[in-house]
GROMACS .gro file of C-alpha atoms in nm:
model
  382
    1MET     CA    1  -0.682  -0.807  -2.689
    2LYS     CA    2  -1.031  -0.735  -2.825
    3ILE     CA    3  -1.212  -1.057  -2.913
    4ALA     CA    4  -1.575  -0.948  -2.953
    5LYS     CA    5  -1.799  -0.644  -2.984
    6LEU     CA    6  -2.073  -0.612  -2.725
    7GLY     CA    7  -2.346  -0.390  -2.865
    8GLU     CA    8  -2.266  -0.050  -3.014
    9ARG     CA    9  -2.042   0.077  -2.736
   10GLY     CA   10  -1.907  -0.230  -2.558
   11SER     CA   11  -1.616  -0.468  -2.613
   12LEU     CA   12  -1.502  -0.802  -2.473
   13LEU     CA   13  -1.130  -0.807  -2.400
   14LYS     CA   14  -0.899  -1.094  -2.318
   15GLY     CA   15  -0.597  -1.023  -2.100
   16SER     CA   16  -0.254  -1.185  -2.110
   17ASP     CA   17  -0.367  -1.405  -1.820
   18GLY     CA   18  -0.654  -1.540  -2.030
   19ARG     CA   19  -0.925  -1.371  -1.825
   20LEU     CA   20  -1.216  -1.188  -1.990
   21LYS     CA   21  -1.321  -0.830  -1.925
   22ALA     CA   22  -1.624  -0.640  -2.054
   23VAL     CA   23  -1.569  -0.269  -2.125
   24VAL     CA   24  -1.826  -0.005  -2.222
   25THR     CA   25  -1.798   0.372  -2.264
   26VAL     CA   26  -2.111   0.581  -2.209
   27ASN     CA   27  -2.119   0.962  -2.215
   28GLY     CA   28  -1.740   0.980  -2.195
   29LYS     CA   29  -1.715   0.748  -1.891
   30GLN     CA   30  -1.568   0.401  -1.912
   31PHE     CA   31  -1.700   0.105  -1.710
   32GLN     CA   32  -1.549  -0.240  -1.693
   33LYS     CA   33  -1.597  -0.569  -1.517
   34ARG     CA   34  -1.434  -0.913  -1.510
   35VAL     CA   35  -1.669  -1.170  -1.666
   36LYS     CA   36  -1.660  -1.543  -1.727
   37THR     CA   37  -1.856  -1.561  -2.053
   38GLU     CA   38  -1.942  -1.340  -2.349
   39GLU     CA   39  -2.308  -1.349  -2.249
   40GLU     CA   40  -2.226  -1.219  -1.900
   41GLY     CA   41  -2.033  -0.939  -2.069
   42ARG     CA   42  -2.332  -0.849  -2.287
   43GLN     CA   43  -2.558  -0.835  -1.981
   44PHE     CA   44  -2.312  -0.604  -1.804
   45VAL     CA   45  -2.287  -0.369  -2.104
   46LEU     CA   46  -2.665  -0.363  -2.142
   47SER     CA   47  -2.722  -0.286  -1.774
   48VAL     CA   48  -2.475   0.005  -1.786
   49GLU     CA   49  -2.629   0.147  -2.104
   50LEU     CA   50  -2.981   0.124  -1.961
   51ASP     CA   51  -2.876   0.277  -1.631
   52ARG     CA   52  -2.705   0.570  -1.799
   53SER     CA   53  -2.976   0.627  -2.058
   54ASN     CA   54  -3.232   0.660  -1.780
   55ARG     CA   55  -3.029   0.952  -1.645
   56ASP     CA   56  -2.991   1.154  -1.963
   57GLU     CA   57  -3.281   1.380  -1.859
   58LEU     CA   58  -3.394   1.525  -1.526
   59SER     CA   59  -3.704   1.367  -1.376
   60SER     CA   60  -3.981   1.584  -1.229
   61LYS     CA   61  -3.849   1.508  -0.879
   62GLN     CA   62  -3.496   1.606  -0.980
   63LEU     CA   63  -3.627   1.930  -1.130
   64ASN     CA   64  -3.818   2.007  -0.811
   65ASP     CA   65  -3.515   1.929  -0.591
   66ALA     CA   66  -3.290   2.144  -0.808
   67SER     CA   67  -3.540   2.433  -0.801
   68ASN     CA   68  -3.560   2.422  -0.421
   69ALA     CA   69  -3.182   2.406  -0.392
   70LEU     CA   70  -3.144   2.702  -0.628
   71HIS     CA   71  -3.394   2.904  -0.424
   72LEU     CA   72  -3.206   2.835  -0.100
   73LEU     CA   73  -2.869   2.920  -0.255
   74ARG     CA   74  -2.998   3.250  -0.394
   75LYS     CA   75  -3.132   3.344  -0.051
   76ALA     CA   76  -2.779   3.283   0.078
   77ASP     CA   77  -2.637   3.512  -0.197
   78VAL     CA   78  -2.453   3.224  -0.369
   79ASP     CA   79  -2.378   3.295  -0.737
   80VAL     CA   80  -2.503   2.981  -0.913
   81THR     CA   81  -2.736   2.913  -1.207
   82PHE     CA   82  -3.004   2.650  -1.253
   83VAL     CA   83  -2.793   2.493  -1.527
   84ASP     CA   84  -2.500   2.456  -1.286
   85LEU     CA   85  -2.722   2.272  -1.039
   86ALA     CA   86  -2.872   2.049  -1.306
   87ARG     CA   87  -2.529   1.947  -1.435
   88PHE     CA   88  -2.402   1.877  -1.084
   89TYR     CA   89  -2.711   1.667  -1.011
   90LEU     CA   90  -2.666   1.461  -1.326
   91ASP     CA   91  -2.294   1.407  -1.270
   92ASN     CA   92  -2.347   1.287  -0.915
   93ALA     CA   93  -2.670   1.092  -0.952
   94PHE     CA   94  -2.502   0.787  -1.106
   95ILE     CA   95  -2.551   0.470  -0.905
   96GLY     CA   96  -2.334   0.191  -1.048
   97VAL     CA   97  -2.444  -0.160  -1.126
   98VAL     CA   98  -2.170  -0.346  -0.938
   99SER     CA   99  -2.238  -0.462  -0.582
  100VAL     CA  100  -1.988  -0.442  -0.298
  101LYS     CA  101  -1.983  -0.821  -0.285
  102ASP     CA  102  -1.892  -0.863  -0.654
  103ALA     CA  103  -1.635  -0.583  -0.649
  104ALA     CA  104  -1.474  -0.726  -0.334
  105GLN     CA  105  -1.447  -1.072  -0.489
  106GLU     CA  106  -1.281  -0.928  -0.799
  107TYR     CA  107  -1.043  -0.706  -0.597
  108LEU     CA  108  -0.929  -0.983  -0.360
  109GLU     CA  109  -0.862  -1.210  -0.657
  110LYS     CA  110  -0.630  -0.945  -0.805
  111CYS     CA  111  -0.456  -0.898  -0.470
  112LYS     CA  112  -0.338  -1.260  -0.469
  113ALA     CA  113  -0.068  -1.167  -0.721
  114ARG     CA  114   0.012  -0.829  -0.564
  115VAL     CA  115   0.054  -0.865  -0.189
  116THR     CA  116   0.195  -1.103   0.069
  117GLU     CA  117  -0.015  -1.373   0.233
  118GLY     CA  118  -0.030  -1.175   0.557
  119THR     CA  119  -0.151  -0.860   0.384
  120LEU     CA  120  -0.407  -1.062   0.188
  121ARG     CA  121  -0.540  -1.210   0.513
  122ASN     CA  122  -0.589  -0.859   0.651
  123TYR     CA  123  -0.767  -0.747   0.333
  124LYS     CA  124  -0.999  -1.049   0.346
  125ARG     CA  125  -1.072  -0.978   0.711
  126PHE     CA  126  -1.169  -0.613   0.674
  127ILE     CA  127  -1.323  -0.622   0.327
  128GLY     CA  128  -1.500  -0.948   0.411
  129SER     CA  129  -1.654  -0.780   0.716
  130LEU     CA  130  -1.773  -0.494   0.494
  131VAL     CA  131  -1.933  -0.745   0.256
  132GLU     CA  132  -2.120  -0.907   0.547
  133LYS     CA  133  -2.274  -0.572   0.639
  134LEU     CA  134  -2.311  -0.394   0.305
  135GLY     CA  135  -2.247  -0.661   0.043
  136ASP     CA  136  -2.577  -0.619  -0.143
  137LYS     CA  137  -2.543  -0.242  -0.180
  138LYS     CA  138  -2.402  -0.091  -0.497
  139VAL     CA  139  -2.043   0.026  -0.461
  140ALA     CA  140  -2.132   0.376  -0.582
  141SER     CA  141  -2.401   0.409  -0.315
  142ILE     CA  142  -2.160   0.363  -0.023
  143SER     CA  143  -2.136   0.696   0.155
  144ARG     CA  144  -1.889   0.858   0.388
  145LYS     CA  145  -2.139   0.802   0.671
  146ASP     CA  146  -2.152   0.428   0.588
  147MET     CA  147  -1.777   0.408   0.635
  148ILE     CA  148  -1.778   0.611   0.956
  149ASP     CA  149  -2.044   0.378   1.097
  150TYR     CA  150  -1.857   0.069   0.981
  151LEU     CA  151  -1.521   0.183   1.119
  152GLY     CA  152  -1.690   0.275   1.447
  153ASP     CA  153  -1.665  -0.092   1.544
  154TYR     CA  154  -1.286  -0.053   1.556
  155GLU     CA  155  -1.263   0.274   1.751
  156GLN     CA  156  -1.154   0.102   2.070
  157ASN     CA  157  -0.864  -0.066   1.892
  158PRO     CA  158  -0.649   0.203   1.723
  159PRO     CA  159  -0.427  -0.031   1.515
  160ASN     CA  160  -0.733  -0.211   1.381
  161TRP     CA  161  -0.901   0.120   1.290
  162MET     CA  162  -0.593   0.228   1.097
  163ASN     CA  163  -0.557  -0.108   0.922
  164ALA     CA  164  -0.927  -0.128   0.833
  165GLN     CA  165  -0.935   0.228   0.697
  166ARG     CA  166  -0.621   0.168   0.491
  167ALA     CA  167  -0.747  -0.163   0.347
  168LEU     CA  168  -1.089  -0.024   0.256
  169SER     CA  169  -0.946   0.293   0.107
  170LYS     CA  170  -0.730   0.087  -0.130
  171PHE     CA  171  -1.037  -0.118  -0.221
  172PHE     CA  172  -1.243   0.189  -0.310
  173VAL     CA  173  -0.955   0.346  -0.504
  174GLU     CA  174  -0.959   0.036  -0.723
  175CYS     CA  175  -1.337   0.055  -0.755
  176GLU     CA  176  -1.311   0.418  -0.861
  177LYS     CA  177  -1.048   0.327  -1.117
  178TYR     CA  178  -1.284   0.075  -1.282
  179GLY     CA  179  -1.586   0.305  -1.274
  180TYR     CA  180  -1.777   0.122  -1.003
  181CYS     CA  181  -1.804   0.446  -0.803
  182SER     CA  182  -1.727   0.813  -0.854
  183HIS     CA  183  -1.539   0.875  -0.530
  184ASN     CA  184  -1.360   0.705  -0.240
  185PRO     CA  185  -1.582   0.723   0.073
  186CYS     CA  186  -1.279   0.651   0.292
  187HIS     CA  187  -1.083   0.950   0.164
  188LEU     CA  188  -0.973   1.193   0.436
  189LEU     CA  189  -1.178   1.028   0.712
  190ASP     CA  190  -1.092   1.177   1.048
  191ALA     CA  191  -0.961   0.916   1.287
  192PRO     CA  192  -1.125   0.911   1.633
  193ARG     CA  193  -0.932   1.108   1.893
  194ASN     CA  194  -0.802   0.796   2.061
  195VAL     CA  195  -0.665   0.663   1.731
  196LYS     CA  196  -0.307   0.757   1.652
  197ALA     CA  197  -0.074   0.642   1.378
  198PRO     CA  198   0.159   0.371   1.514
  199ASP     CA  199   0.490   0.503   1.636
  200ARG     CA  200   0.789   0.395   1.427
  201LYS     CA  201   1.031   0.268   1.692
  202TYR     CA  202   1.399   0.274   1.605
  203LEU     CA  203   1.714   0.148   1.775
  204SER     CA  204   1.957   0.373   1.954
  205VAL     CA  205   2.312   0.373   1.819
  206GLU     CA  206   2.425   0.171   2.122
  207ASP     CA  207   2.152  -0.093   2.080
  208ALA     CA  208   2.214  -0.119   1.706
  209ALA     CA  209   2.585  -0.184   1.768
  210LYS     CA  210   2.512  -0.437   2.044
  211LEU     CA  211   2.268  -0.625   1.824
  212ILE     CA  212   2.480  -0.655   1.511
  213HIS     CA  213   2.801  -0.737   1.697
  214TYR     CA  214   2.624  -1.008   1.895
  215ALA     CA  215   2.495  -1.145   1.563
  216GLU     CA  216   2.855  -1.153   1.442
  217SER     CA  217   2.949  -1.369   1.739
  218THR     CA  218   2.693  -1.631   1.630
  219GLU     CA  219   2.874  -1.663   1.294
  220ASN     CA  220   2.534  -1.720   1.132
  221ARG     CA  221   2.545  -1.544   0.795
  222SER     CA  222   2.167  -1.553   0.745
  223ILE     CA  223   2.102  -1.374   1.075
  224ILE     CA  224   2.368  -1.113   0.998
  225MET     CA  225   2.236  -1.057   0.645
  226PHE     CA  226   1.878  -1.022   0.765
  227LEU     CA  227   1.980  -0.760   1.022
  228VAL     CA  228   2.206  -0.552   0.795
  229LEU     CA  229   1.965  -0.553   0.498
  230GLY     CA  230   1.701  -0.402   0.723
  231MET     CA  231   1.920  -0.181   0.940
  232PHE     CA  232   2.160  -0.047   0.676
  233GLY     CA  233   1.951  -0.106   0.362
  234GLY     CA  234   1.598  -0.017   0.470
  235LEU     CA  235   1.444  -0.341   0.336
  236ARG     CA  236   1.117  -0.476   0.470
  237PRO     CA  237   1.151  -0.812   0.651
  238SER     CA  238   0.956  -0.988   0.374
  239GLU     CA  239   1.186  -0.838   0.110
  240ALA     CA  240   1.500  -0.950   0.292
  241LEU     CA  241   1.362  -1.303   0.327
  242ARG     CA  242   1.261  -1.328  -0.040
  243MET     CA  243   1.573  -1.168  -0.182
  244ASP     CA  244   1.785  -1.386  -0.406
  245ALA     CA  245   2.131  -1.353  -0.561
  246LYS     CA  246   1.986  -1.183  -0.872
  247HIS     CA  247   1.871  -0.889  -0.662
  248ILE     CA  248   2.221  -0.795  -0.539
  249ASN     CA  249   2.484  -0.683  -0.788
  250MET     CA  250   2.810  -0.639  -0.600
  251LYS     CA  251   2.998  -0.540  -0.915
  252SER     CA  252   2.772  -0.252  -1.008
  253GLY     CA  253   2.697  -0.172  -0.646
  254TYR     CA  254   2.317  -0.178  -0.680
  255ILE     CA  255   2.026  -0.362  -0.521
  256HIS     CA  256   1.712  -0.425  -0.724
  257ILE     CA  257   1.383  -0.489  -0.544
  258GLY     CA  258   1.154  -0.641  -0.803
  259SER     CA  259   0.778  -0.687  -0.800
  260ASP     CA  260   0.846  -1.053  -0.720
  261ILE     CA  261   0.963  -0.970  -0.368
  262THR     CA  262   0.808  -0.638  -0.268
  263LYS     CA  263   0.478  -0.641  -0.080
  264THR     CA  264   0.327  -0.324  -0.218
  265HIS     CA  265   0.185  -0.255  -0.565
  266ALA     CA  266   0.209   0.122  -0.518
  267PHE     CA  267   0.586   0.101  -0.566
  268LYS     CA  268   0.626  -0.221  -0.760
  269GLU     CA  269   0.999  -0.202  -0.828
  270ARG     CA  270   1.295   0.004  -0.713
  271THR     CA  271   1.667   0.004  -0.773
  272PHE     CA  272   1.911   0.186  -0.549
  273GLN     CA  273   2.282   0.213  -0.488
  274ILE     CA  274   2.431   0.007  -0.205
  275GLU     CA  275   2.546   0.262   0.049
  276PRO     CA  276   2.894   0.243   0.210
  277THR     CA  277   2.798   0.091   0.546
  278LEU     CA  278   2.583  -0.181   0.391
  279MET     CA  279   2.853  -0.250   0.132
  280ALA     CA  280   3.108  -0.302   0.410
  281TRP     CA  281   2.886  -0.562   0.577
  282LEU     CA  282   2.808  -0.734   0.247
  283LYS     CA  283   3.178  -0.758   0.163
  284ALA     CA  284   3.244  -0.910   0.502
  285TYR     CA  285   2.960  -1.164   0.521
  286TYR     CA  286   2.771  -1.200   0.194
  287GLU     CA  287   2.863  -1.492  -0.029
  288PRO     CA  288   2.807  -1.369  -0.388
  289GLU     CA  289   2.569  -1.561  -0.612
  290THR     CA  290   2.384  -1.706  -0.310
  291LYS     CA  291   2.057  -1.627  -0.136
  292PRO     CA  292   2.142  -1.376   0.143
  293VAL     CA  293   1.896  -1.509   0.400
  294GLN     CA  294   1.853  -1.884   0.394
  295CYS     CA  295   1.577  -2.040   0.603
  296LYS     CA  296   1.340  -2.333   0.563
  297SER     CA  297   1.064  -2.187   0.780
  298ILE     CA  298   0.990  -1.815   0.803
  299LYS     CA  299   0.812  -1.868   1.135
  300THR     CA  300   1.111  -2.049   1.283
  301PHE     CA  301   1.354  -1.790   1.147
  302ASP     CA  302   1.147  -1.509   1.297
  303TYR     CA  303   1.178  -1.683   1.633
  304VAL     CA  304   1.555  -1.705   1.585
  305ILE     CA  305   1.570  -1.330   1.514
  306SER     CA  306   1.365  -1.258   1.827
  307GLN     CA  307   1.604  -1.471   2.031
  308THR     CA  308   1.898  -1.283   1.879
  309PHE     CA  309   1.749  -0.955   2.000
  310LYS     CA  310   1.684  -1.104   2.344
  311ASN     CA  311   2.033  -1.249   2.380
  312ALA     CA  312   2.188  -0.919   2.271
  313GLY     CA  313   1.986  -0.737   2.537
  314VAL     CA  314   1.793  -0.530   2.281
  315LYS     CA  315   1.414  -0.492   2.273
  316ARG     CA  316   1.252  -0.586   1.943
  317THR     CA  317   0.958  -0.364   1.852
  318GLY     CA  318   0.778  -0.411   1.522
  319ASP     CA  319   0.980  -0.335   1.210
  320CYS     CA  320   1.250  -0.152   1.408
  321LEU     CA  321   1.538  -0.245   1.175
  322ARG     CA  322   1.384  -0.071   0.872
  323HIS     CA  323   1.270   0.227   1.081
  324THR     CA  324   1.620   0.260   1.225
  325PHE     CA  325   1.758   0.300   0.874
  326GLY     CA  326   1.489   0.551   0.773
  327THR     CA  327   1.537   0.760   1.086
  328TYR     CA  328   1.916   0.782   1.072
  329ARG     CA  329   1.946   0.824   0.697
  330PHE     CA  330   1.696   1.109   0.700
  331ALA     CA  331   1.887   1.268   0.988
  332LEU     CA  332   2.221   1.230   0.808
  333THR     CA  333   2.123   1.351   0.461
  334GLY     CA  334   1.800   1.547   0.506
  335ASN     CA  335   1.701   1.408   0.165
  336SER     CA  336   1.344   1.284   0.199
  337ALA     CA  337   1.296   1.199  -0.171
  338GLU     CA  338   1.608   0.985  -0.193
  339THR     CA  339   1.537   0.807   0.135
  340ALA     CA  340   1.182   0.734   0.019
  341SER     CA  341   1.305   0.593  -0.314
  342ILE     CA  342   1.542   0.356  -0.132
  343MET     CA  343   1.277   0.237   0.114
  344GLY     CA  344   0.995   0.209  -0.139
  345HIS     CA  345   0.735   0.441   0.008
  346SER     CA  346   0.606   0.790  -0.065
  347GLU     CA  347   0.796   1.102   0.033
  348ASP     CA  348   0.504   1.205   0.254
  349VAL     CA  349   0.541   0.886   0.458
  350GLY     CA  350   0.912   0.957   0.509
  351ASN     CA  351   0.847   1.314   0.620
  352LYS     CA  352   0.575   1.200   0.857
  353PHE     CA  353   0.766   0.926   1.036
  354TYR     CA  354   1.137   1.003   1.004
  355ARG     CA  355   1.188   1.379   0.987
  356GLY     CA  356   1.354   1.530   1.296
  357ARG     CA  357   1.354   1.213   1.505
  358ALA     CA  358   1.728   1.174   1.557
  359PRO     CA  359   2.023   1.418   1.570
  360LYS     CA  360   2.273   1.416   1.286
  361ASP     CA  361   2.558   1.329   1.525
  362ASP     CA  362   2.384   1.003   1.617
  363ALA     CA  363   2.326   0.928   1.249
  364MET     CA  364   2.697   0.970   1.175
  365LYS     CA  365   2.783   0.731   1.461
  366PHE     CA  366   2.524   0.481   1.339
  367PHE     CA  367   2.661   0.462   0.986
  368LYS     CA  368   3.011   0.407   1.125
  369ILE     CA  369   2.909   0.074   1.280
  370MET     CA  370   3.141  -0.161   1.095
  371PRO     CA  371   3.203  -0.536   1.096
  372LYS     CA  372   3.490  -0.669   1.305
  373GLU     CA  373   3.676  -0.747   0.986
  374LYS     CA  374   3.788  -0.407   0.860
  375VAL     CA  375   3.662  -0.330   0.510
  376GLU     CA  376   3.736  -0.021   0.301
  377THR     CA  377   3.435   0.209   0.271
  378ASP     CA  378   3.358   0.568   0.183
  379LEU     CA  379   3.106   0.729   0.418
  380ASP     CA  380   3.132   1.058   0.227
  381ALA     CA  381   2.928   0.893  -0.048
  382LEU     CA  382   2.616   0.920   0.170
   0.00000   0.00000   0.00000
């Protein structure tokens, strides 16, 4: 909601959360920033207008640089005009007014309502480290080389390099969205040779059966529900733990993962049909209108799950339950788009980690793992 006009081209907006935001459009580009007072908003608008107005014309140095560049390009037989160079120079000469420190503070504040506590800790760690090194620089001045140098500190620890690159890339995407920079310096960075994407471990059919049938012997519904929601539903551990009765509709046969339980803002919500194998386990062990996984302490429950793996004689590696579902469902159906929509990630991620990892025969055996109590199901629906 617009509550005040800031100069000729700026506005002060108030969001539904009561926070203020200054917005200004100059030469067709929009810039915005969270502010605490109207005066702070006016200062932001003024600084943007002054910065942009100073770049409306080429300086003598810019003219000289452009002339030299044109001369070199013509010697190389490149078909380009002086006007082309001048326009490119103007479009790319913009250095924003927002520092890395201020942008990071604003971004991390937004993340509090978007991501889990664990993910937020990682963001604070990597982005906070960037602020310590480059906090006073303008966001738009951060170059690809800056990021290569910064990420060089993590080259000896592949998982950390991947996590740092991912966290910073999301940060700069947000900065680009709000006009703090014109590009993402982390985009398409080449990982060092010793850095590989983490392998998505999945359970063999035999280990999956051993694990879930041992869980049955404990007669602990929460343990069983946690395992089957991940292994036959593709849910993330955090989603299974947060899920409530409202997210499972046994009558309609659908599960709804709302923004209140998912960890990622890229795919805020998803709704998918409960597939036959998962439905069989839900009919056998889920008590309708109750929370599927009940635990007082997530840390303690995680220990219980680890002990369940150990007692069943199955090795627990990372998020193996979810990756088991992704691997076998992809192998069974070959439908990357549908599998991705169920799991809540992009189709590219599914193709990268799950395509061709398991034979279809194993997938058919996996989805025939049923509870001891026989329940009617229709595997042809897959």
